[in-house]
Coordinates of C-alpha atoms in Angstrom, one line a residue:
Chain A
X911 CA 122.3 43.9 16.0
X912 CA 121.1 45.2 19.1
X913 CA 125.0 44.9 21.0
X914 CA 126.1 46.1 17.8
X915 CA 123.7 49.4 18.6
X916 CA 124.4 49.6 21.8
X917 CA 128.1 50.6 21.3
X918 CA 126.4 53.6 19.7
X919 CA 124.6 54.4 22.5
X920 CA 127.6 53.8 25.2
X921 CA 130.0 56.2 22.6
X922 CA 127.9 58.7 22.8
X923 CA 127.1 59.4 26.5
X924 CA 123.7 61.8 26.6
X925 CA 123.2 64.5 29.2
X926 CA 119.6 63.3 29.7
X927 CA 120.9 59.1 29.7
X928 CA 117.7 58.7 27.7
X929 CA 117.9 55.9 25.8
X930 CA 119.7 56.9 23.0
X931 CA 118.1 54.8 20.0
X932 CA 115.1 57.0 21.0
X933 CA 116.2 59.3 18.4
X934 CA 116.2 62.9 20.0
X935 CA 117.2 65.1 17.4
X936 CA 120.7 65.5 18.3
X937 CA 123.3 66.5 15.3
X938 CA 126.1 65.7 17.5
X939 CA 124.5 62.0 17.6
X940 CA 123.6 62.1 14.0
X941 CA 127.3 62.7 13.0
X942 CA 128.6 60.2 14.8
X943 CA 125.9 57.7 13.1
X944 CA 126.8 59.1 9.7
X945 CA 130.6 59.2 10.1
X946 CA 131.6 57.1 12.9
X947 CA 134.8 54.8 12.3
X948 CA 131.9 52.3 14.0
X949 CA 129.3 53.1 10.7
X950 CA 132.9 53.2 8.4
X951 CA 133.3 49.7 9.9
X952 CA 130.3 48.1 9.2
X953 CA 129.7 49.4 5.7
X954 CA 132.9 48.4 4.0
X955 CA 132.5 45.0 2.0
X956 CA 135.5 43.5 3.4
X957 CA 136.4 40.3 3.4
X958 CA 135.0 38.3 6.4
X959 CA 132.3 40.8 6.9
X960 CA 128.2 40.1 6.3
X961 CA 128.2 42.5 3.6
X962 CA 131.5 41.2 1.7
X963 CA 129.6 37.4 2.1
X964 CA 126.2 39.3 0.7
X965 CA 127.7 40.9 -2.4
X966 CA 130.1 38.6 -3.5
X967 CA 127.5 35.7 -3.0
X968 CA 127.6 34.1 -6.4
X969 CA 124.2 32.5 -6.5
X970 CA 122.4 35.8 -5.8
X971 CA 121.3 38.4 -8.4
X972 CA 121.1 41.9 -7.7
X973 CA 117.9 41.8 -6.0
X974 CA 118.0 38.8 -4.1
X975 CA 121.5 40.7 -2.6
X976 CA 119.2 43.9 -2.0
X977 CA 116.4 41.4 -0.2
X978 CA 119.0 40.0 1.8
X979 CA 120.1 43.6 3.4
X980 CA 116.6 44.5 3.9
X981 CA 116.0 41.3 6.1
X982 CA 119.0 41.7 8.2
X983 CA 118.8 45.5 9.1
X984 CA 115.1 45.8 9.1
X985 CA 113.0 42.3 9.3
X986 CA 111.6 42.7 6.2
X987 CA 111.7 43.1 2.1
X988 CA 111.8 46.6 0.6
X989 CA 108.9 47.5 -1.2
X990 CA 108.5 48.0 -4.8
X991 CA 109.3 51.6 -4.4
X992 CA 112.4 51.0 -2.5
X993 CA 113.6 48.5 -5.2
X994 CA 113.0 50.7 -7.9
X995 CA 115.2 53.0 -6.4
X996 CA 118.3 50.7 -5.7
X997 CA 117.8 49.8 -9.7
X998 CA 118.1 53.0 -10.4
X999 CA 121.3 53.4 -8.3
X1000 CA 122.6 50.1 -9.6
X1001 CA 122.1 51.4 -13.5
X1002 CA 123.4 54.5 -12.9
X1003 CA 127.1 53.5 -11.5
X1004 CA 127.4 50.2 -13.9
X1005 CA 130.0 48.0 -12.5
X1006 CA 130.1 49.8 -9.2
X1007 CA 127.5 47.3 -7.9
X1008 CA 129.6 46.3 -4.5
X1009 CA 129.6 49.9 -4.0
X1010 CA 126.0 50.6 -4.5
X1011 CA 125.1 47.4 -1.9
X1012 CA 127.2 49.9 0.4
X1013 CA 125.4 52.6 -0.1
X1014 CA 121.8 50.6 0.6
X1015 CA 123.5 49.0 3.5
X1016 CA 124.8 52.5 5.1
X1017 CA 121.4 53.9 4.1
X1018 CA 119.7 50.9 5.9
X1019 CA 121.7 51.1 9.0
X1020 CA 121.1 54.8 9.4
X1021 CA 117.4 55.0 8.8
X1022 CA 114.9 56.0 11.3
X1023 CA 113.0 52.4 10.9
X1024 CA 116.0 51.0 11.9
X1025 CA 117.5 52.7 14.9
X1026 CA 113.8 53.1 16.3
X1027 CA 113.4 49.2 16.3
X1028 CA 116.3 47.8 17.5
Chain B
X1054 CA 121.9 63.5 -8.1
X1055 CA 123.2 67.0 -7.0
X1056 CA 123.0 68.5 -3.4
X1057 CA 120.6 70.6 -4.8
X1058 CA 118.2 68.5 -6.1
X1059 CA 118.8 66.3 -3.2
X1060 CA 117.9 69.1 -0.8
X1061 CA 114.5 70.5 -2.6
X1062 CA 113.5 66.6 -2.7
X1063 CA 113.9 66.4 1.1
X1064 CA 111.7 69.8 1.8
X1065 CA 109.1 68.3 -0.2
X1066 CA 108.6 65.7 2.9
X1067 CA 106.5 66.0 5.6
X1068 CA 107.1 69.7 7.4
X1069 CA 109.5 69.7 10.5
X1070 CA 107.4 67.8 13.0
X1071 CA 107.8 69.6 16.6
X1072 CA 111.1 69.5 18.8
X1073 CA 112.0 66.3 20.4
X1074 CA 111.0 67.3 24.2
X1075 CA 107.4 68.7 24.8
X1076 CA 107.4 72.4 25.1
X1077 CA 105.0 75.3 24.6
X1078 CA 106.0 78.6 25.1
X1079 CA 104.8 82.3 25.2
X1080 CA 106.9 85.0 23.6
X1081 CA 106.2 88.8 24.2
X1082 CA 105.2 90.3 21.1
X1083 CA 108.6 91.3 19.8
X1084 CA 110.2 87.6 19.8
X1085 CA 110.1 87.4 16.4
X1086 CA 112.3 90.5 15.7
X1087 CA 114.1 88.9 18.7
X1088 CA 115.5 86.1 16.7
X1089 CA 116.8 88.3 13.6
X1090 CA 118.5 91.0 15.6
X1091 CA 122.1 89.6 16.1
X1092 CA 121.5 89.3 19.7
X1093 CA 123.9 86.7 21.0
X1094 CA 125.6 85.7 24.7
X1095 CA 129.4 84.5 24.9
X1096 CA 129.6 82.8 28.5
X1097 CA 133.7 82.2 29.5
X1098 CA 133.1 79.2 32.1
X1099 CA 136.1 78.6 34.7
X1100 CA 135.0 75.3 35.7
X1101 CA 136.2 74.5 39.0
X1102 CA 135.2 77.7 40.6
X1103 CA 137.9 80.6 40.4
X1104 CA 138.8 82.2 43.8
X1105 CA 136.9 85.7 42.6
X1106 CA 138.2 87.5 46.3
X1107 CA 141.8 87.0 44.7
X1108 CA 140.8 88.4 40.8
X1109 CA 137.7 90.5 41.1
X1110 CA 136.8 91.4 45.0
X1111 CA 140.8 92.2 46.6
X1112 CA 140.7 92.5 50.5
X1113 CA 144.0 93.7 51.1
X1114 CA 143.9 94.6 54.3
X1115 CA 143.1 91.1 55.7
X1116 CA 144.2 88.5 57.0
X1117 CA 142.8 86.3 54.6
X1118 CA 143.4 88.5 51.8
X1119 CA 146.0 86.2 49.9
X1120 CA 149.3 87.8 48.3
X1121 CA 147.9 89.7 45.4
X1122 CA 147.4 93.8 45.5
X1123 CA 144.2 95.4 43.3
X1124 CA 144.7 97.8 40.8
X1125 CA 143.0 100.9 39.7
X1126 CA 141.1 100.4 36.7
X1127 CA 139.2 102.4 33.8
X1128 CA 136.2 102.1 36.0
X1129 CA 136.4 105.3 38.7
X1130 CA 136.4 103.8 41.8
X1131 CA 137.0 100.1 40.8
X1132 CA 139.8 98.2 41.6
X1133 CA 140.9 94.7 40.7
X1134 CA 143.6 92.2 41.0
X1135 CA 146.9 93.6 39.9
X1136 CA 147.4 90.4 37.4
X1137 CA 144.8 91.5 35.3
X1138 CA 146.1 94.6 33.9
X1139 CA 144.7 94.5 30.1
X1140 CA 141.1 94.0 31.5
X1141 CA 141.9 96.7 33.8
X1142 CA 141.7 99.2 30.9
X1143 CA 138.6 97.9 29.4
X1144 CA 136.7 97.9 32.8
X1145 CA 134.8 100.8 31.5
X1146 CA 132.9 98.2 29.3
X1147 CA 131.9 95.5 31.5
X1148 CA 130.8 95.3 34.8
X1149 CA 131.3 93.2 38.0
X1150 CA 128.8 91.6 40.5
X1151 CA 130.2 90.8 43.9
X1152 CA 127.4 90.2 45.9
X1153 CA 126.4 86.9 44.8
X1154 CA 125.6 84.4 47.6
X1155 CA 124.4 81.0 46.3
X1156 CA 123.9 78.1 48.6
X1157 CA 125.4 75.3 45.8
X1158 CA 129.3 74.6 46.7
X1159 CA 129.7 71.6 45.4
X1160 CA 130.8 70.9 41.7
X1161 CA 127.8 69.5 40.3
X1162 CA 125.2 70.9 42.2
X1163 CA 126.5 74.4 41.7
X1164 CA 127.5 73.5 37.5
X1165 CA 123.5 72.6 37.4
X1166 CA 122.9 76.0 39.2
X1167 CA 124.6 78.7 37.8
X1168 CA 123.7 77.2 34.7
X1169 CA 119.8 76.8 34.7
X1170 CA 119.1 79.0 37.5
X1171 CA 117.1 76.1 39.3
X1172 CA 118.4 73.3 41.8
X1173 CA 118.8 70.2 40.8
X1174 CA 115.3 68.0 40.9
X1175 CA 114.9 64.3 40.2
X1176 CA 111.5 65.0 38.4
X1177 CA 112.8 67.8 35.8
X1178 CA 115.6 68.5 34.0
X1179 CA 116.2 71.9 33.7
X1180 CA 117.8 73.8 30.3
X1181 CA 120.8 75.1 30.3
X1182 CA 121.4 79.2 29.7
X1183 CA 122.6 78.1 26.2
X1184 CA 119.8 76.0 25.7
X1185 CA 117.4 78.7 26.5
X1186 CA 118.9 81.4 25.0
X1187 CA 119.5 79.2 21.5
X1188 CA 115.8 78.9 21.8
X1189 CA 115.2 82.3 22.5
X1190 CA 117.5 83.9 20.0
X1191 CA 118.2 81.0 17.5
X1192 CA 116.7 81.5 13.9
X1193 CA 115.2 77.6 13.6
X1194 CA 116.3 77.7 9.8
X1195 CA 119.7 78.4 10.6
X1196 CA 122.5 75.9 9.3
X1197 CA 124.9 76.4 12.6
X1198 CA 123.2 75.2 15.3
X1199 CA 122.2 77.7 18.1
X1200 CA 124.2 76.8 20.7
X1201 CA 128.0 75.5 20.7
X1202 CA 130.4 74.9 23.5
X1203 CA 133.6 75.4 23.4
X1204 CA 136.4 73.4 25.1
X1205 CA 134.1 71.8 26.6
X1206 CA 130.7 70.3 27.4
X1207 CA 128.1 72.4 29.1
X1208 CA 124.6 71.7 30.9
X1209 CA 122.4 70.2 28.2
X1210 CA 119.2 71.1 27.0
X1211 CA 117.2 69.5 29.8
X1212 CA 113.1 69.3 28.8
X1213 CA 113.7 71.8 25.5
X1214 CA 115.0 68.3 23.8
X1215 CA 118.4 67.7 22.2
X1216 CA 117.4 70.2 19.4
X1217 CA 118.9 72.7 21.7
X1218 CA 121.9 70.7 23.0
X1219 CA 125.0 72.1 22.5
X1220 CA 127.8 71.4 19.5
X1221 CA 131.2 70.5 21.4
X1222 CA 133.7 71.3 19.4
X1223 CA 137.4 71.3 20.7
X1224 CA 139.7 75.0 20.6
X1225 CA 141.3 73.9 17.7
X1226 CA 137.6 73.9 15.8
X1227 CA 137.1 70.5 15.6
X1228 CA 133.6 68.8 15.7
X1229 CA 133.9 65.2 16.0
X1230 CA 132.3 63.4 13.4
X1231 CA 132.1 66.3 10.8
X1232 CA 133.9 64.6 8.1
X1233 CA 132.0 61.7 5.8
X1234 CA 133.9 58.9 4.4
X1235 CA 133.1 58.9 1.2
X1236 CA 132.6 61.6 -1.6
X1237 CA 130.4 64.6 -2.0
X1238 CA 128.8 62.9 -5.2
X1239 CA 128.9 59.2 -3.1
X1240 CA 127.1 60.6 0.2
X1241 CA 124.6 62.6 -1.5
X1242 CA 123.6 59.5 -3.4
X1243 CA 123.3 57.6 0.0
X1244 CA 121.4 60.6 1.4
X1245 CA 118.5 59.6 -1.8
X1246 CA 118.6 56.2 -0.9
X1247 CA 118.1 57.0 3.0
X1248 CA 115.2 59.1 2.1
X1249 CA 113.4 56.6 0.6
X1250 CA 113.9 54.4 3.6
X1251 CA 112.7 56.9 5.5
X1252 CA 109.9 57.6 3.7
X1253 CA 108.5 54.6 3.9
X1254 CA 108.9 54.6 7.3
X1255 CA 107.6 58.1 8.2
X1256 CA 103.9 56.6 6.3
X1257 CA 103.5 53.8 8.7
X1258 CA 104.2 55.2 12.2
X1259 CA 102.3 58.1 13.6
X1260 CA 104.6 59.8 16.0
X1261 CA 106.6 63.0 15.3
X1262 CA 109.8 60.8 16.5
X1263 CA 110.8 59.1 12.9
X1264 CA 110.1 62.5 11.2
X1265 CA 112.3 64.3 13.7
X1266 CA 115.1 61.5 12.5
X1267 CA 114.7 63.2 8.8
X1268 CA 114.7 66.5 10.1
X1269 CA 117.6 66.4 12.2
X1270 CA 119.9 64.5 9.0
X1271 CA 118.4 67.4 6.7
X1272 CA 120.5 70.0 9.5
X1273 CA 123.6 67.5 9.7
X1274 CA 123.6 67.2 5.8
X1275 CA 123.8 71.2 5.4
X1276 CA 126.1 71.4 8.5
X1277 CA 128.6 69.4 7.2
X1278 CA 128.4 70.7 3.7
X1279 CA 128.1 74.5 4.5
X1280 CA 130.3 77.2 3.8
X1281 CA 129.6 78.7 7.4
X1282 CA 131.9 75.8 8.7
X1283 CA 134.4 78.1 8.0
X1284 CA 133.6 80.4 11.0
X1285 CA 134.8 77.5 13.5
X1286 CA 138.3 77.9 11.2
X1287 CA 140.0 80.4 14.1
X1288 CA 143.1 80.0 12.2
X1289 CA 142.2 82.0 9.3
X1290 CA 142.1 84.9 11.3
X1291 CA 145.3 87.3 11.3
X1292 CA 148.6 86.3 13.1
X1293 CA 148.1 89.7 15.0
X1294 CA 144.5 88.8 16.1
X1295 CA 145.5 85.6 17.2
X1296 CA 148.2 86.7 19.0
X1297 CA 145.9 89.2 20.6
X1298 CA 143.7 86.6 22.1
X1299 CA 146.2 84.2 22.9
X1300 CA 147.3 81.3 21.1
X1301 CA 145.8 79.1 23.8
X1302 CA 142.7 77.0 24.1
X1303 CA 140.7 79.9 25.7
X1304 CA 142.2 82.4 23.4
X1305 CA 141.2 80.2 20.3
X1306 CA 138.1 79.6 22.0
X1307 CA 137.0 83.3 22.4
X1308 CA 138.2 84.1 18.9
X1309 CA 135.9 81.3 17.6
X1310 CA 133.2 82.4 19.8
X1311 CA 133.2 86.1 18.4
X1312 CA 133.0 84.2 14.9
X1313 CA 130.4 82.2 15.6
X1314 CA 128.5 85.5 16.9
X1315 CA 129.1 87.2 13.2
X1316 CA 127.4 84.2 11.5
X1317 CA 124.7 84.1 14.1
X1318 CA 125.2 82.2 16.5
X1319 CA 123.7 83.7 19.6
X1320 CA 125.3 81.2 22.4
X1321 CA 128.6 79.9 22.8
X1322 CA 130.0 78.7 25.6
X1323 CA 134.0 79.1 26.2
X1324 CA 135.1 76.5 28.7
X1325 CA 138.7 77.1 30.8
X1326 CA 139.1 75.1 33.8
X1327 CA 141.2 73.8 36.7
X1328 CA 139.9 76.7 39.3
X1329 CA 139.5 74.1 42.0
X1330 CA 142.6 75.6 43.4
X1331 CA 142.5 73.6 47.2
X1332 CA 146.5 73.6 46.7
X1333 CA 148.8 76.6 45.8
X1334 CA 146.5 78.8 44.8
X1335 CA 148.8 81.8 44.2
X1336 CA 151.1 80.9 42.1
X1337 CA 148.4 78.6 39.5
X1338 CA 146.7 82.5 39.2
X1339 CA 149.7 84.5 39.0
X1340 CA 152.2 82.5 36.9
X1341 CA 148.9 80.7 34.7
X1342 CA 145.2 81.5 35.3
X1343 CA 145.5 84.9 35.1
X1344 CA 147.3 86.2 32.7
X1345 CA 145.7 84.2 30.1
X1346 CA 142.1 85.2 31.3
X1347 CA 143.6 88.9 30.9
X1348 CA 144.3 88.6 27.4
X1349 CA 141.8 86.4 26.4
X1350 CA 139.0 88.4 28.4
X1351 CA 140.6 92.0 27.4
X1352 CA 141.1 90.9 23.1
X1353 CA 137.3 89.8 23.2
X1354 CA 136.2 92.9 24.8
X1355 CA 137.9 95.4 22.5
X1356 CA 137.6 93.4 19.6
X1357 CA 133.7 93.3 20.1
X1358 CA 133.7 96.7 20.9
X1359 CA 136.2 97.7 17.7
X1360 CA 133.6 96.0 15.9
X1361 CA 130.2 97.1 17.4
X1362 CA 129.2 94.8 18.5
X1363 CA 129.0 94.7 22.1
X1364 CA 125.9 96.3 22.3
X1365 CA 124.3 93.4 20.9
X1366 CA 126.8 90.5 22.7
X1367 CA 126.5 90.0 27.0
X1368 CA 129.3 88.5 28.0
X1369 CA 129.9 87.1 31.4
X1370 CA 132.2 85.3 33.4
X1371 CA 131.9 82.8 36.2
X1372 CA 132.5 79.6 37.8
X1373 CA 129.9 76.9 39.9
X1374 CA 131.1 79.1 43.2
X1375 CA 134.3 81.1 44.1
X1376 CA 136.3 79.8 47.3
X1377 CA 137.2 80.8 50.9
X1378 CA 138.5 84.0 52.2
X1379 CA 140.2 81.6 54.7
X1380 CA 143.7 80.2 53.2
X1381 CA 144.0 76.2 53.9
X1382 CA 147.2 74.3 55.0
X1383 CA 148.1 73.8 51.5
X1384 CA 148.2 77.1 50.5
X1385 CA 144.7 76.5 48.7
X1386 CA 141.4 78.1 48.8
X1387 CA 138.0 75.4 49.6
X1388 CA 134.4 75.9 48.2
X1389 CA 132.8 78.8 49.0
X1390 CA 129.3 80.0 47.7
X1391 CA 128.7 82.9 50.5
X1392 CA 130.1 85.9 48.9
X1393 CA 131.6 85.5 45.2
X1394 CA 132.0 87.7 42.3
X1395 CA 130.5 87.4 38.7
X1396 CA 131.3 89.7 35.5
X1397 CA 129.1 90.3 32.9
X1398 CA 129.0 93.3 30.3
X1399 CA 127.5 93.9 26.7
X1400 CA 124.2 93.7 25.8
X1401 CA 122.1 96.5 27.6
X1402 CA 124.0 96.1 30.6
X1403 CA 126.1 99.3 31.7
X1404 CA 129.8 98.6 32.1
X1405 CA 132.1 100.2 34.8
X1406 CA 129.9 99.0 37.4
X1407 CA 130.7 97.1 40.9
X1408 CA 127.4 95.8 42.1
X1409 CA 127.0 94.8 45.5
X1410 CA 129.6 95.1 48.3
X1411 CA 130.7 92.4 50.9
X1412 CA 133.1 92.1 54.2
X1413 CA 136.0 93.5 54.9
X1414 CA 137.4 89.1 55.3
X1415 CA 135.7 88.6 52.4
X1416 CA 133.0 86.0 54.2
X1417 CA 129.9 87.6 53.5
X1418 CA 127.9 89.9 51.4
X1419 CA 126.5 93.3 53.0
X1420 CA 124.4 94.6 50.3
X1421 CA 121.2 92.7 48.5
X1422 CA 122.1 89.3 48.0
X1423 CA 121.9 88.1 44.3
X1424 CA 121.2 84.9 42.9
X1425 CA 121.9 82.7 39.8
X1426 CA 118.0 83.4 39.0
X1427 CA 119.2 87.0 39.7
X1428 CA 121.3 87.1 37.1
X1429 CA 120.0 85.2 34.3
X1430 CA 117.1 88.2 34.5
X1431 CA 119.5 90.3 34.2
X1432 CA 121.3 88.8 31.3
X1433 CA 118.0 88.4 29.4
X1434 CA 117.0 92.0 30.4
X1435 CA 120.6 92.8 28.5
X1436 CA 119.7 91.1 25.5
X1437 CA 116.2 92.4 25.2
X1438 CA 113.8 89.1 25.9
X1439 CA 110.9 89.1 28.2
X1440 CA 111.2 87.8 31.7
X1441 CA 107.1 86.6 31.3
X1442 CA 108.6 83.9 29.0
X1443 CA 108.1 80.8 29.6
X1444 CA 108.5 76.9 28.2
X1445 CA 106.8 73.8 29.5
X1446 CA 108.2 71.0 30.8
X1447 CA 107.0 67.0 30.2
X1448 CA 105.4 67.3 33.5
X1449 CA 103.0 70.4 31.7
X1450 CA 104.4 73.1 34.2
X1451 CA 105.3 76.0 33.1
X1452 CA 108.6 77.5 33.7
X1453 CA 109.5 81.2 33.8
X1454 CA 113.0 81.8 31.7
X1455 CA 115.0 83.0 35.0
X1456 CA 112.9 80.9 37.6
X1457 CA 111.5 84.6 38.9
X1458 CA 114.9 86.3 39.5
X1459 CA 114.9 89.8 39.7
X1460 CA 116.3 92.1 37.6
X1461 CA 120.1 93.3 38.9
X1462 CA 118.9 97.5 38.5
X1463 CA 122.4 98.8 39.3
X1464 CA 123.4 97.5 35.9
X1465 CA 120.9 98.9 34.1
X1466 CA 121.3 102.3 35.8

């Protein structure tokens, strides 16, 4: 995880060469987290990639698929709260469930807790 | 879940925690109006450092005078270089400064300079005119962001935090990044679930730095979703506008710049480069450089004007220095901080001026001596802010907005 962050931080060359995972409020930065072909990469279930092997795991229910991205990208399980709210993503797009673990993975990778941590 | 309901959601968080970058400052009393009164700053930066003895400062008579004859202008008395015969004729509007001696001739030293007004310092970093002026001027609940350059990078934001660091965006109005990957509908939905990371998040740690994360995705969000993203859309302009400016990355530029001003924006930054003419100097400026500064420089002026708004717009013009009187072996012009001419016009400042005299070679100034610091007062007495202002660096010392420069009277006169 943490080489994968780095090739934020080398893409996006700061005037100040703060470390850049020390979020500084830069929308320039933010976009590129957002939108980047890097981000577009990493949050596309393809075949051959962690998430593909997480949502297409056939052993795994809905939750235990949730768990799973919560352990990789942050080192821990999502509280109640946070499950209650992938349910309700996941029973509001029925049959879209691949794309909702998308969504919480792209959510994940882009959240304060995780980009402060690496 | 709608932007709208997405949005209201997110303002029910935890208010805007303070600016990445520790600052305090204190504003005379009428900052406040400051920010709503469409004050703004276009800078035109010719990186490289433009020989300003062969555009703005002509020495015909000497030896190292170069091949280029001035020109009378719409300014009595004022003459500059016959190449630049559009901004001849609006001469009456801006003003020049050629007694500007800085001691900073190489690139980056004298990029740092002319653009914070301090030398460079391995303890501070220094904001950038763009950075201070955003801060200044900018209206915090703005969607654009304050400050944009153009073509370009600029000098960042130094201790006034990345809040205040420029948007780059390319002539053509591109912003890398701007476009998501997935639908409206799709992002807005990952912008909930975000949130509710964040949230979570935000509870547990005490500093203002995972609060500033939300606050700074809030202004991306409405950035990329705003209908003021338009204004970087040059193209939408008239064919004979753009024609007027120039269909060229500076042209563009300008025309985006004067855009950006109408929407709010009260610094942009126009980059146009490859000054560092040490080869064939004469004919880069006659055949290239400056014909397109003419148009470009002439369409802005007169179309601000036309549109009155130049009152409330400085514009200047510079480089990090200007370069020798003396003509190399290659036809070129070196560094050459000594004696060098700026321009800068709008605002408050009074056009048809030529401030400051120098040598009959060109080598030195003999008049007062003006400084970057010099003219940053100047361009904030122009837009109307307080020279008492000051911000705080991380260190806790505070900094005065032109590092004590001293107002440049004859443009105010």
């Amino acid at each position: 995880k943490s080489a994968w962050l780095q090739q934020f931080v080398h893409s996006f060359g700061t005037e100040e060469n703060n470390e850049a995972s020390t979020f500084n409020g830069a929308i320039p930065q933010s976009l590129m987290m957002m939108n980047g072909d890097l981000m577009r990469q990493a949050t596309v279930a393809e075949k051959g990639t962690f998430l593909h092997r997480v949502a297409y795991h056939h052993q795994w229910n809905d939750r235990v698929k949730i768990k799973h991205l919560y352990l990789a990208a942050l080192g821990r399980q999502p509280t109640r709260g946070e499950m209650r709210q992938t349910e309700q993503a996941q029973r509001s797009r029925t049959g879209e469930t691949v794309a909702v673990l998308e969504d919480v993975w792209w959510a994940l990778l882009n959240s304060n807790e995780f980009i402060i941590n690496h | 879940m709608n932007r709208r309901h997405f949005m209201k959601h997110l303002a029910g968080q935890s208010a805007l925690a303070g600016a990445a970058g520790a600052f305090a400052q204190t504003m005379a009393a009428n900052a406040q109006a400051l920010k709503k009164s469409g004050k703004a700053c276009i800078l035109m930066w010719m990186g490289g450092g433009p020989s300003t003895m062969d555009i703005w400062d002509l020495k015909p008579g000497a030896a190292t005078g170069g091949e280029f004859k001035p020109i009378q202008t719409a300014a009595p008395g004022v003459e500059i270089c016959e190449h630049m015969p559009m901004t001849a004729k609006i001469m009456d509007k801006i003003s020049i400064i050629r007694s500007m001696s800085t001691r900073e001739a190489d690139h980056n030293r004298g990029r740092y300079y002319m653009h914070t007004g301090y030398v460079p310092n391995p303890n501070v970093t220094h904001p950038s005119y763009g950075s201070v002026l955003a801060k200044t001027l900018g209206d915090p609940t703005a969607t654009l962001p304050p400050f944009v350059s153009v073509g370009g990078g600029s000098v960042g934001p130094g201790f006034l935090g990345m809040g205040y660091a420029p948007l780059v965006v390319n002539s053509n109005g591109q912003i890398r990044n701007i476009k998501g990957f997935v639908d409206q509908d799709r992002l807005m939905q990952r912008m909930w679930l975000l949130d509710g990371v964040e949230k979570k998040f935000i509870g547990d740690r005490r500093g203002g730095l995972a609060s500033d994360h939300q606050s700074v995705l809030k202004k991306t969000l409405s950035l990329m979703t705003s209908n003021q993203m338009e204004a970087f859309r040059v193209q939408q302009e008239d064919p004979a506008t753009l024609e007027r400016y120039g269909e060229d990355g500076f042209g563009r530029g300008l025309l985006m710049a004067r855009r950006l001003v109408q929407e709010g924006v009260p610094f942009v930054e126009v980059n146009y480069g490859g000054w560092d003419n040490h080869q064939g100097i004469f004919p880069t400026l006659k055949d290239t450089k400056l014909p397109l500064i003419d148009r470009g420089i002439s369409a802005l002026v007169e179309d601000l004007s036309a549109r009155g708004m130049l009152e409330n717009t400085v514009v200047m013009w510079m480089g990090e220095f200007s370069r020798t009187p003396r003509i190399n072996a290659e036809s070129g012009r070196d560094h050459w901080a000594r004696a060098w001419s700026v321009m800068a016009g709008g605002g408050s400042i009074k056009g048809g001026r030529a401030v400051g005299t120098t040598s009959a070679d060109g080598t030195s100034v003999t008049s007062d001596p003006y400084s970057a610091e010099d003219l940053m007062a100047s361009v904030c007495q122009g837009l109307g802010i307080s020279l008492k202002t000051t911000f705080t660096s991380k260190t806790g010392r505070p900094m005065k907005i032109a590092n004590g420069g001293k107002v440049i009277n004859e443009l105010f006169s």
